[in-house]
Amino acid sequence: MAVNSTPESPLPVGEVSRLIGGWIDRLGAVWVEGQITQLSRRPGAGVVFLTLRDPSYDISVSVTCYRQVFDAVADVVGEGARVVVHAKPEWYAPRGQLSLRAAEIKPVGVGELLARLEQLKKALAREGLFAAERKKPLPFLPQLIGLVCGRASAAERDVLENARHRWPAVRFEVRNVPVQGVHAVPQVVQAVKELDAMDDVDVIVVARGGGSVEDLLPFSDEQLVRAVAQCRTPVVSAIGHEPDSPLLDLVADLRASTPTDAAKKVVPDVGEEYERVRQLRDRARRCVAAFVDREERGLAHALTRPSIQDPHRMIDDRAEQVTALLERGRRTLRHHLDRADSELTHTHARVVALSPAATLKRGYAVLQRADGHAVRDPGEVEAGEALRARVAEGDFSVRVDA
């Protein structure tokens, strides 16, 4: 319930603290899971103090319990261990401090951790975070590699030395962070985001050496998995050894079995590339030589053809053919002309022989009336009608007698 207060009538600090304590007292006991970061067991003291931390969200809360409660799990619980605590929230009014009073502490076993990881794995897989189509290809030759690893760790040394041995000109942008413990997740996530925001970083490698299941838990954290899934830069996971498989391996664009393997997969080997270039150069030289040889043989074969060795021979042969065809054409034309002339002469003779003029020359005459029509029947003329008589050498007038 809200408390009424004004600048003129404010609440004293003690009253506010008392009200907060009253609200908290009404809360019941809860089961809380976290990782122990600080543990204080003073000899002879009846109370044990510890700090319970959520590594995913960087939140801590103080926990107190009686010695007999902690002694029940003291052999298997220490700093860095994950535990489940049954506790009731308490408010310490004099200092204004919230803490949990633990009545029972249970360690989280490896089997339970693995079961939770399997549930988280299935949930993230249903969201598509591990889908193959989401994975980005690595560049052939990255100019700048982002490396997230522990400070002065064997993983850092393996990646740097092997990568520079394979390609001496490669450059690294290194972020040293805790790779286990309560501070690992937020700092690894921050380092990955910083490298992803750099435009000149071509690929990011997250590397760590081997360890127990508990040591590798930060790399199966949901917050880290989602941060890697949102990266625009390709991410390579190189966590632990070959049998280790944190969830980071599934969401990363490429999984390397070890940090050394990551160096081999991220940068090419300069010796192998030189050898590949040499092989390609030799192959190109052989292809060019084979092409030149094939063309030379084709040219030599073409030069042996008669048309190339004696190009005028074809013209001479064709000239003889043209001359023969020309003479044949002339003979054929003369033959046609002679035959046509003969036929014309015969036709002319027949025409002359059958013409009216030839008939007139034999003494015949043609009588024509005044309108020019020839007289063919005596009945066509009348007595006394004037006619024209046409003979071979001319014509003259005649008159019809009764």
CSV table of C-alpha atoms in Angstrom, one decimal:
chain,number,residue,atom,x,y,z
A,1,MET,CA,0.0,0.0,0.0
A,2,ALA,CA,1.3,3.4,-0.9
A,3,VAL,CA,2.3,5.8,1.8
A,4,ASN,CA,1.3,9.4,1.7
A,5,SER,CA,4.1,12.0,2.1
A,6,THR,CA,4.8,15.5,1.0
A,7,PRO,CA,7.9,17.8,1.1
A,8,GLU,CA,6.3,19.5,4.1
A,9,SER,CA,5.7,16.3,6.0
A,10,PRO,CA,8.3,13.7,4.9
A,11,LEU,CA,8.8,10.4,6.4
A,12,PRO,CA,11.8,9.8,8.7
A,13,VAL,CA,14.4,7.3,7.4
A,14,GLY,CA,13.6,5.0,10.3
A,15,GLU,CA,9.9,5.0,9.4
A,16,VAL,CA,10.7,4.2,5.7
A,17,SER,CA,13.1,1.4,6.8
A,18,ARG,CA,10.4,0.1,9.2
A,19,LEU,CA,7.8,0.1,6.4
A,20,ILE,CA,10.1,-1.7,4.0
A,21,GLY,CA,10.9,-4.3,6.7
A,22,GLY,CA,7.2,-4.8,7.2
A,23,TRP,CA,6.6,-5.4,3.6
A,24,ILE,CA,9.5,-7.8,3.3
A,25,ASP,CA,8.4,-9.7,6.4
A,26,ARG,CA,5.1,-10.5,4.7
A,27,LEU,CA,7.0,-12.3,1.9
A,28,GLY,CA,7.2,-16.1,2.3
A,29,ALA,CA,10.2,-18.3,2.0
A,30,VAL,CA,11.4,-19.0,-1.6
A,31,TRP,CA,13.8,-21.3,-3.4
A,32,VAL,CA,16.7,-19.4,-4.9
A,33,GLU,CA,19.4,-20.6,-7.3
A,34,GLY,CA,22.7,-18.9,-7.7
A,35,GLN,CA,26.5,-19.2,-7.6
A,36,ILE,CA,28.4,-18.6,-4.4
A,37,THR,CA,30.9,-15.8,-4.8
A,38,GLN,CA,31.9,-15.0,-1.3
A,39,LEU,CA,31.9,-17.3,1.7
A,40,SER,CA,32.8,-16.3,5.3
A,41,ARG,CA,33.0,-19.0,8.0
A,42,ARG,CA,34.6,-17.5,11.1
A,43,PRO,CA,35.8,-20.0,13.7
A,44,GLY,CA,33.5,-20.2,16.6
A,45,ALA,CA,30.8,-18.0,14.9
A,46,GLY,CA,27.3,-19.5,14.8
A,47,VAL,CA,26.4,-17.8,11.5
A,48,VAL,CA,27.9,-18.3,8.1
A,49,PHE,CA,27.8,-15.4,5.6
A,50,LEU,CA,27.9,-15.9,1.8
A,51,THR,CA,27.0,-14.0,-1.4
A,52,LEU,CA,24.7,-15.6,-3.9
A,53,ARG,CA,25.1,-14.2,-7.5
A,54,ASP,CA,23.2,-14.6,-10.7
A,55,PRO,CA,26.1,-14.7,-13.4
A,56,SER,CA,23.7,-14.0,-16.3
A,57,TYR,CA,22.5,-10.7,-15.0
A,58,ASP,CA,25.3,-9.6,-12.7
A,59,ILE,CA,23.0,-9.4,-9.6
A,60,SER,CA,24.0,-10.5,-6.1
A,61,VAL,CA,22.3,-10.9,-2.8
A,62,SER,CA,23.6,-11.6,0.7
A,63,VAL,CA,22.7,-14.8,2.4
A,64,THR,CA,23.1,-15.8,6.1
A,65,CYS,CA,22.5,-19.2,7.7
A,66,TYR,CA,23.2,-21.0,10.9
A,67,ARG,CA,26.4,-23.0,10.9
A,68,GLN,CA,24.6,-26.3,11.2
A,69,VAL,CA,22.7,-25.5,8.0
A,70,PHE,CA,25.9,-24.9,6.1
A,71,ASP,CA,27.9,-27.7,7.7
A,72,ALA,CA,25.4,-30.2,6.2
A,73,VAL,CA,26.8,-29.3,2.7
A,74,ALA,CA,30.2,-27.9,3.6
A,75,ASP,CA,32.1,-30.8,2.1
A,76,VAL,CA,30.6,-30.3,-1.4
A,77,VAL,CA,29.9,-26.5,-1.5
A,78,GLY,CA,32.5,-23.8,-1.8
A,79,GLU,CA,33.1,-20.5,-3.7
A,80,GLY,CA,32.0,-20.9,-7.3
A,81,ALA,CA,29.5,-23.7,-6.6
A,82,ARG,CA,26.0,-23.5,-7.8
A,83,VAL,CA,23.4,-24.0,-5.1
A,84,VAL,CA,19.7,-23.9,-4.5
A,85,VAL,CA,18.8,-22.1,-1.2
A,86,HIS,CA,15.5,-22.2,0.7
A,87,ALA,CA,15.4,-18.8,2.4
A,88,LYS,CA,13.2,-16.1,3.7
A,89,PRO,CA,13.9,-12.4,2.7
A,90,GLU,CA,14.9,-10.3,5.7
A,91,TRP,CA,15.4,-6.5,6.1
A,92,TYR,CA,18.1,-5.2,8.4
A,93,ALA,CA,16.6,-1.9,9.4
A,94,PRO,CA,19.7,-0.2,11.0
A,95,ARG,CA,21.7,-0.5,7.7
A,96,GLY,CA,18.8,-0.7,5.3
A,97,GLN,CA,20.2,-4.0,3.9
A,98,LEU,CA,18.3,-6.8,2.3
A,99,SER,CA,19.5,-10.4,2.9
A,100,LEU,CA,18.2,-13.9,2.7
A,101,ARG,CA,18.0,-16.2,5.8
A,102,ALA,CA,18.7,-19.7,4.5
A,103,ALA,CA,17.1,-22.6,6.2
A,104,GLU,CA,18.3,-25.2,3.7
A,105,ILE,CA,21.1,-25.4,1.1
A,106,LYS,CA,21.3,-27.9,-1.7
A,107,PRO,CA,24.2,-28.2,-4.2
A,108,VAL,CA,23.2,-28.3,-7.9
A,109,GLY,CA,24.6,-31.6,-9.2
A,110,VAL,CA,26.2,-32.1,-12.6
A,111,GLY,CA,23.3,-34.3,-13.8
A,112,GLU,CA,20.8,-31.5,-12.9
A,113,LEU,CA,23.0,-28.9,-14.7
A,114,LEU,CA,23.1,-31.1,-17.8
A,115,ALA,CA,19.4,-31.6,-17.7
A,116,ARG,CA,18.8,-27.9,-17.5
A,117,LEU,CA,21.2,-27.3,-20.3
A,118,GLU,CA,19.4,-29.8,-22.4
A,119,GLN,CA,16.1,-28.0,-21.8
A,120,LEU,CA,17.6,-24.7,-22.7
A,121,LYS,CA,19.2,-26.3,-25.8
A,122,LYS,CA,15.8,-27.5,-27.0
A,123,ALA,CA,14.1,-24.2,-26.3
A,124,LEU,CA,16.7,-22.2,-28.2
A,125,ALA,CA,16.6,-24.8,-31.1
A,126,ARG,CA,12.9,-24.2,-31.4
A,127,GLU,CA,13.5,-20.5,-31.8
A,128,GLY,CA,15.9,-21.3,-34.7
A,129,LEU,CA,19.1,-20.0,-33.1
A,130,PHE,CA,21.0,-23.1,-34.1
A,131,ALA,CA,19.6,-23.3,-37.7
A,132,ALA,CA,22.2,-23.9,-40.4
A,133,GLU,CA,20.8,-21.2,-42.7
A,134,ARG,CA,21.6,-18.6,-40.0
A,135,LYS,CA,25.3,-19.3,-40.1
A,136,LYS,CA,27.6,-16.9,-41.9
A,137,PRO,CA,30.6,-17.9,-43.9
A,138,LEU,CA,34.0,-17.0,-42.7
A,139,PRO,CA,36.2,-14.7,-44.9
A,140,PHE,CA,39.0,-16.4,-46.8
A,141,LEU,CA,41.7,-14.1,-45.4
A,142,PRO,CA,40.5,-11.9,-42.4
A,143,GLN,CA,42.5,-8.7,-42.0
A,144,LEU,CA,41.6,-8.3,-38.3
A,145,ILE,CA,40.5,-11.1,-36.0
A,146,GLY,CA,38.8,-10.4,-32.7
A,147,LEU,CA,39.8,-12.8,-29.9
A,148,VAL,CA,38.0,-13.2,-26.6
A,149,CYS,CA,39.9,-15.3,-24.1
A,150,GLY,CA,41.4,-15.4,-20.7
A,151,ARG,CA,44.4,-13.2,-19.8
A,152,ALA,CA,47.8,-15.0,-20.5
A,153,SER,CA,45.9,-18.2,-21.1
A,154,ALA,CA,47.1,-21.2,-23.1
A,155,ALA,CA,44.1,-20.7,-25.4
A,156,GLU,CA,45.3,-17.2,-26.2
A,157,ARG,CA,48.8,-18.4,-26.9
A,158,ASP,CA,47.6,-21.3,-29.1
A,159,VAL,CA,45.4,-19.0,-31.2
A,160,LEU,CA,48.0,-16.2,-31.7
A,161,GLU,CA,51.0,-18.4,-32.3
A,162,ASN,CA,49.3,-20.9,-34.7
A,163,ALA,CA,47.6,-18.1,-36.6
A,164,ARG,CA,50.8,-16.1,-37.0
A,165,HIS,CA,52.7,-19.2,-38.0
A,166,ARG,CA,50.2,-19.9,-40.7
A,167,TRP,CA,49.8,-16.3,-41.9
A,168,PRO,CA,52.4,-13.9,-40.4
A,169,ALA,CA,50.6,-10.7,-41.5
A,170,VAL,CA,47.4,-11.5,-39.6
A,171,ARG,CA,46.4,-8.9,-36.9
A,172,PHE,CA,44.4,-9.5,-33.7
A,173,GLU,CA,42.1,-7.4,-31.5
A,174,VAL,CA,42.3,-9.2,-28.2
A,175,ARG,CA,39.8,-8.9,-25.3
A,176,ASN,CA,41.0,-10.6,-22.1
A,177,VAL,CA,38.1,-11.5,-19.8
A,178,PRO,CA,37.4,-14.1,-17.1
A,179,VAL,CA,36.4,-17.4,-18.8
A,180,GLN,CA,34.9,-19.0,-15.7
A,181,GLY,CA,33.3,-17.9,-12.5
A,182,VAL,CA,30.6,-15.4,-11.7
A,183,HIS,CA,32.0,-12.5,-13.8
A,184,ALA,CA,32.6,-14.6,-17.0
A,185,VAL,CA,29.2,-14.3,-18.7
A,186,PRO,CA,28.7,-10.5,-18.6
A,187,GLN,CA,32.3,-9.7,-19.5
A,188,VAL,CA,32.4,-12.2,-22.4
A,189,VAL,CA,29.1,-10.8,-23.7
A,190,GLN,CA,30.5,-7.3,-23.5
A,191,ALA,CA,33.7,-8.2,-25.3
A,192,VAL,CA,31.8,-10.0,-28.1
A,193,LYS,CA,29.5,-6.9,-28.5
A,194,GLU,CA,32.5,-4.5,-28.6
A,195,LEU,CA,34.3,-6.6,-31.3
A,196,ASP,CA,31.1,-7.0,-33.3
A,197,ALA,CA,30.6,-3.2,-33.3
A,198,MET,CA,34.1,-2.7,-34.9
A,199,ASP,CA,33.8,-2.4,-38.6
A,200,ASP,CA,37.3,-3.6,-39.3
A,201,VAL,CA,36.9,-6.9,-37.4
A,202,ASP,CA,36.3,-9.7,-39.9
A,203,VAL,CA,35.7,-12.6,-37.5
A,204,ILE,CA,35.5,-13.2,-33.8
A,205,VAL,CA,37.0,-16.1,-32.0
A,206,VAL,CA,35.9,-17.0,-28.5
A,207,ALA,CA,38.5,-19.4,-27.0
A,208,ARG,CA,39.0,-21.2,-23.8
A,209,GLY,CA,40.9,-24.3,-22.7
A,210,GLY,CA,39.4,-27.5,-21.3
A,211,GLY,CA,37.7,-27.8,-18.0
A,212,SER,CA,34.9,-29.4,-16.0
A,213,VAL,CA,31.3,-29.1,-16.8
A,214,GLU,CA,31.0,-26.4,-14.2
A,215,ASP,CA,34.0,-24.5,-15.6
A,216,LEU,CA,32.4,-24.4,-19.0
A,217,LEU,CA,28.9,-23.4,-17.9
A,218,PRO,CA,29.4,-19.7,-18.8
A,219,PHE,CA,29.6,-20.7,-22.5
A,220,SER,CA,26.2,-22.3,-22.3
A,221,ASP,CA,24.6,-19.3,-20.7
A,222,GLU,CA,21.4,-18.1,-22.5
A,223,GLN,CA,22.5,-14.5,-22.5
A,224,LEU,CA,25.8,-15.3,-24.2
A,225,VAL,CA,24.1,-17.5,-26.8
A,226,ARG,CA,21.6,-14.8,-27.7
A,227,ALA,CA,24.4,-12.2,-27.9
A,228,VAL,CA,26.3,-14.4,-30.4
A,229,ALA,CA,23.2,-15.1,-32.4
A,230,GLN,CA,22.7,-11.3,-32.9
A,231,CYS,CA,26.2,-10.7,-34.1
A,232,ARG,CA,26.7,-9.5,-37.7
A,233,THR,CA,30.3,-10.6,-37.6
A,234,PRO,CA,31.0,-14.4,-38.0
A,235,VAL,CA,31.8,-16.0,-34.7
A,236,VAL,CA,34.0,-19.1,-34.1
A,237,SER,CA,33.6,-21.1,-30.9
A,238,ALA,CA,36.8,-22.7,-29.7
A,239,ILE,CA,35.9,-23.9,-26.2
A,240,GLY,CA,37.6,-26.8,-24.4
A,241,HIS,CA,38.6,-29.9,-26.2
A,242,GLU,CA,36.9,-32.2,-28.7
A,243,PRO,CA,34.4,-33.9,-26.4
A,244,ASP,CA,33.3,-30.6,-24.8
A,245,SER,CA,30.2,-29.1,-26.5
A,246,PRO,CA,28.7,-26.0,-24.8
A,247,LEU,CA,25.7,-24.3,-26.4
A,248,LEU,CA,28.1,-21.6,-27.8
A,249,ASP,CA,29.3,-24.3,-30.3
A,250,LEU,CA,25.8,-24.7,-31.7
A,251,VAL,CA,25.0,-21.0,-32.2
A,252,ALA,CA,28.4,-20.0,-33.5
A,253,ASP,CA,29.0,-19.8,-37.2
A,254,LEU,CA,31.8,-22.3,-37.0
A,255,ARG,CA,32.9,-24.7,-34.2
A,256,ALA,CA,36.5,-25.5,-33.7
A,257,SER,CA,37.5,-28.5,-31.5
A,258,THR,CA,40.3,-26.6,-29.8
A,259,PRO,CA,41.8,-23.1,-29.9
A,260,THR,CA,44.6,-24.5,-32.1
A,261,ASP,CA,42.0,-25.8,-34.5
A,262,ALA,CA,40.3,-22.4,-34.5
A,263,ALA,CA,43.6,-20.8,-35.7
A,264,LYS,CA,43.8,-23.3,-38.5
A,265,LYS,CA,40.2,-22.7,-39.7
A,266,VAL,CA,40.3,-18.9,-39.4
A,267,VAL,CA,43.4,-18.1,-41.4
A,268,PRO,CA,44.9,-20.0,-44.4
A,269,ASP,CA,48.4,-21.4,-44.4
A,270,VAL,CA,50.8,-19.2,-46.3
A,271,GLY,CA,52.9,-22.2,-47.4
A,272,GLU,CA,49.8,-24.1,-48.6
A,273,GLU,CA,48.6,-21.0,-50.5
A,274,TYR,CA,52.0,-20.5,-52.1
A,275,GLU,CA,51.9,-24.2,-53.2
A,276,ARG,CA,48.4,-23.8,-54.5
A,277,VAL,CA,49.4,-20.7,-56.5
A,278,ARG,CA,52.4,-22.6,-57.9
A,279,GLN,CA,50.2,-25.5,-58.9
A,280,LEU,CA,47.7,-23.2,-60.5
A,281,ARG,CA,50.5,-21.4,-62.3
A,282,ASP,CA,51.9,-24.7,-63.6
A,283,ARG,CA,48.5,-25.8,-64.7
A,284,ALA,CA,47.9,-22.5,-66.5
A,285,ARG,CA,51.3,-22.8,-68.2
A,286,ARG,CA,50.5,-26.3,-69.3
A,287,CYS,CA,47.1,-25.3,-70.6
A,288,VAL,CA,48.6,-22.4,-72.6
A,289,ALA,CA,51.4,-24.6,-73.9
A,290,ALA,CA,48.9,-27.2,-75.0
A,291,PHE,CA,46.8,-24.6,-76.6
A,292,VAL,CA,49.7,-23.1,-78.5
A,293,ASP,CA,50.9,-26.6,-79.6
A,294,ARG,CA,47.4,-27.4,-80.9
A,295,GLU,CA,47.1,-24.2,-82.8
A,296,GLU,CA,50.6,-24.7,-84.3
A,297,ARG,CA,49.6,-28.2,-85.5
A,298,GLY,CA,46.5,-26.8,-87.0
A,299,LEU,CA,48.4,-24.0,-88.7
A,300,ALA,CA,51.0,-26.5,-90.0
A,301,HIS,CA,48.2,-28.7,-91.4
A,302,ALA,CA,46.5,-25.7,-93.0
A,303,LEU,CA,49.8,-24.8,-94.7
A,304,THR,CA,50.0,-28.2,-96.3
A,305,ARG,CA,46.7,-27.7,-98.1
A,306,PRO,CA,47.1,-27.1,-101.9
A,307,SER,CA,45.1,-23.9,-101.7
A,308,ILE,CA,47.7,-22.4,-99.4
A,309,GLN,CA,50.8,-23.9,-101.0
A,310,ASP,CA,49.8,-22.8,-104.6
A,311,PRO,CA,46.9,-20.3,-104.3
A,312,HIS,CA,47.1,-19.4,-108.1
A,313,ARG,CA,46.4,-23.0,-109.0
A,314,MET,CA,42.8,-22.8,-108.0
A,315,ILE,CA,42.4,-19.5,-110.0
A,316,ASP,CA,44.1,-21.1,-113.1
A,317,ASP,CA,41.8,-24.1,-112.9
A,318,ARG,CA,38.8,-21.9,-112.6
A,319,ALA,CA,40.0,-19.7,-115.5
A,320,GLU,CA,40.2,-22.8,-117.8
A,321,GLN,CA,36.7,-23.8,-116.7
A,322,VAL,CA,35.5,-20.2,-117.4
A,323,THR,CA,37.2,-20.2,-120.9
A,324,ALA,CA,35.7,-23.6,-121.7
A,325,LEU,CA,32.2,-22.5,-120.6
A,326,LEU,CA,32.6,-19.2,-122.6
A,327,GLU,CA,33.5,-21.1,-125.8
A,328,ARG,CA,30.7,-23.5,-125.2
A,329,GLY,CA,28.3,-20.6,-124.8
A,330,ARG,CA,29.6,-18.9,-127.9
A,331,ARG,CA,29.1,-22.1,-129.9
A,332,THR,CA,25.7,-22.6,-128.5
A,333,LEU,CA,24.8,-19.0,-129.3
A,334,ARG,CA,26.1,-19.3,-132.9
A,335,HIS,CA,24.2,-22.5,-133.4
A,336,HIS,CA,21.0,-20.9,-132.2
A,337,LEU,CA,21.6,-17.8,-134.4
A,338,ASP,CA,22.3,-19.9,-137.5
A,339,ARG,CA,19.3,-22.0,-137.0
A,340,ALA,CA,17.1,-18.9,-136.4
A,341,ASP,CA,18.6,-17.3,-139.5
A,342,SER,CA,17.8,-20.4,-141.6
A,343,GLU,CA,14.3,-20.5,-140.2
A,344,LEU,CA,13.8,-16.8,-140.9
A,345,THR,CA,15.0,-17.2,-144.5
A,346,HIS,CA,12.6,-20.1,-145.2
A,347,THR,CA,9.8,-18.2,-143.5
A,348,HIS,CA,10.5,-15.1,-145.6
A,349,ALA,CA,10.5,-17.2,-148.8
A,350,ARG,CA,7.2,-18.7,-147.9
A,351,VAL,CA,5.7,-15.3,-147.0
A,352,VAL,CA,7.0,-13.8,-150.3
A,353,ALA,CA,5.6,-16.7,-152.3
A,354,LEU,CA,2.2,-16.4,-150.7
A,355,SER,CA,2.0,-12.6,-150.7
A,356,PRO,CA,-0.6,-10.8,-152.9
A,357,ALA,CA,2.3,-8.9,-154.6
A,358,ALA,CA,3.7,-12.1,-155.9
A,359,THR,CA,0.3,-13.1,-157.2
A,360,LEU,CA,0.0,-9.8,-159.0
A,361,LYS,CA,3.3,-10.3,-160.6
A,362,ARG,CA,2.0,-13.4,-162.2
A,363,GLY,CA,-0.6,-11.3,-164.1
A,364,TYR,CA,-3.4,-11.2,-161.7
A,365,ALA,CA,-5.3,-8.0,-160.8
A,366,VAL,CA,-7.4,-7.0,-157.8
A,367,LEU,CA,-10.5,-5.0,-158.3
A,368,GLN,CA,-11.5,-2.5,-155.6
A,369,ARG,CA,-14.6,-0.5,-155.2
A,370,ALA,CA,-14.5,3.2,-154.3
A,371,ASP,CA,-14.6,2.4,-150.6
A,372,GLY,CA,-11.4,0.1,-151.0
A,373,HIS,CA,-13.1,-3.2,-150.6
A,374,ALA,CA,-12.0,-5.9,-153.0
A,375,VAL,CA,-14.6,-7.3,-155.3
A,376,ARG,CA,-15.1,-11.0,-154.9
A,377,ASP,CA,-18.5,-11.6,-156.4
A,378,PRO,CA,-19.8,-10.1,-159.7
A,379,GLY,CA,-23.1,-9.5,-157.9
A,380,GLU,CA,-21.3,-7.0,-155.7
A,381,VAL,CA,-20.9,-4.5,-158.6
A,382,GLU,CA,-23.4,-2.7,-160.8
A,383,ALA,CA,-23.3,-1.8,-164.5
A,384,GLY,CA,-21.4,1.4,-165.1
A,385,GLU,CA,-19.7,1.4,-161.6
A,386,ALA,CA,-16.2,2.7,-161.6
A,387,LEU,CA,-13.6,0.4,-160.0
A,388,ARG,CA,-9.9,0.5,-159.4
A,389,ALA,CA,-7.8,-2.3,-160.9
A,390,ARG,CA,-4.6,-3.0,-159.0
A,391,VAL,CA,-1.8,-4.8,-160.8
A,392,ALA,CA,1.8,-5.6,-159.9
A,393,GLU,CA,3.2,-2.3,-161.2
A,394,GLY,CA,0.4,0.0,-160.1
A,395,ASP,CA,-3.3,0.6,-160.6
A,396,PHE,CA,-5.8,2.1,-163.1
A,397,SER,CA,-9.5,2.8,-163.4
A,398,VAL,CA,-12.0,0.5,-165.0
A,399,ARG,CA,-15.8,0.6,-165.5
A,400,VAL,CA,-18.2,-2.2,-165.3
A,401,ASP,CA,-20.0,-3.0,-168.6
A,402,ALA,CA,-23.5,-4.3,-168.6
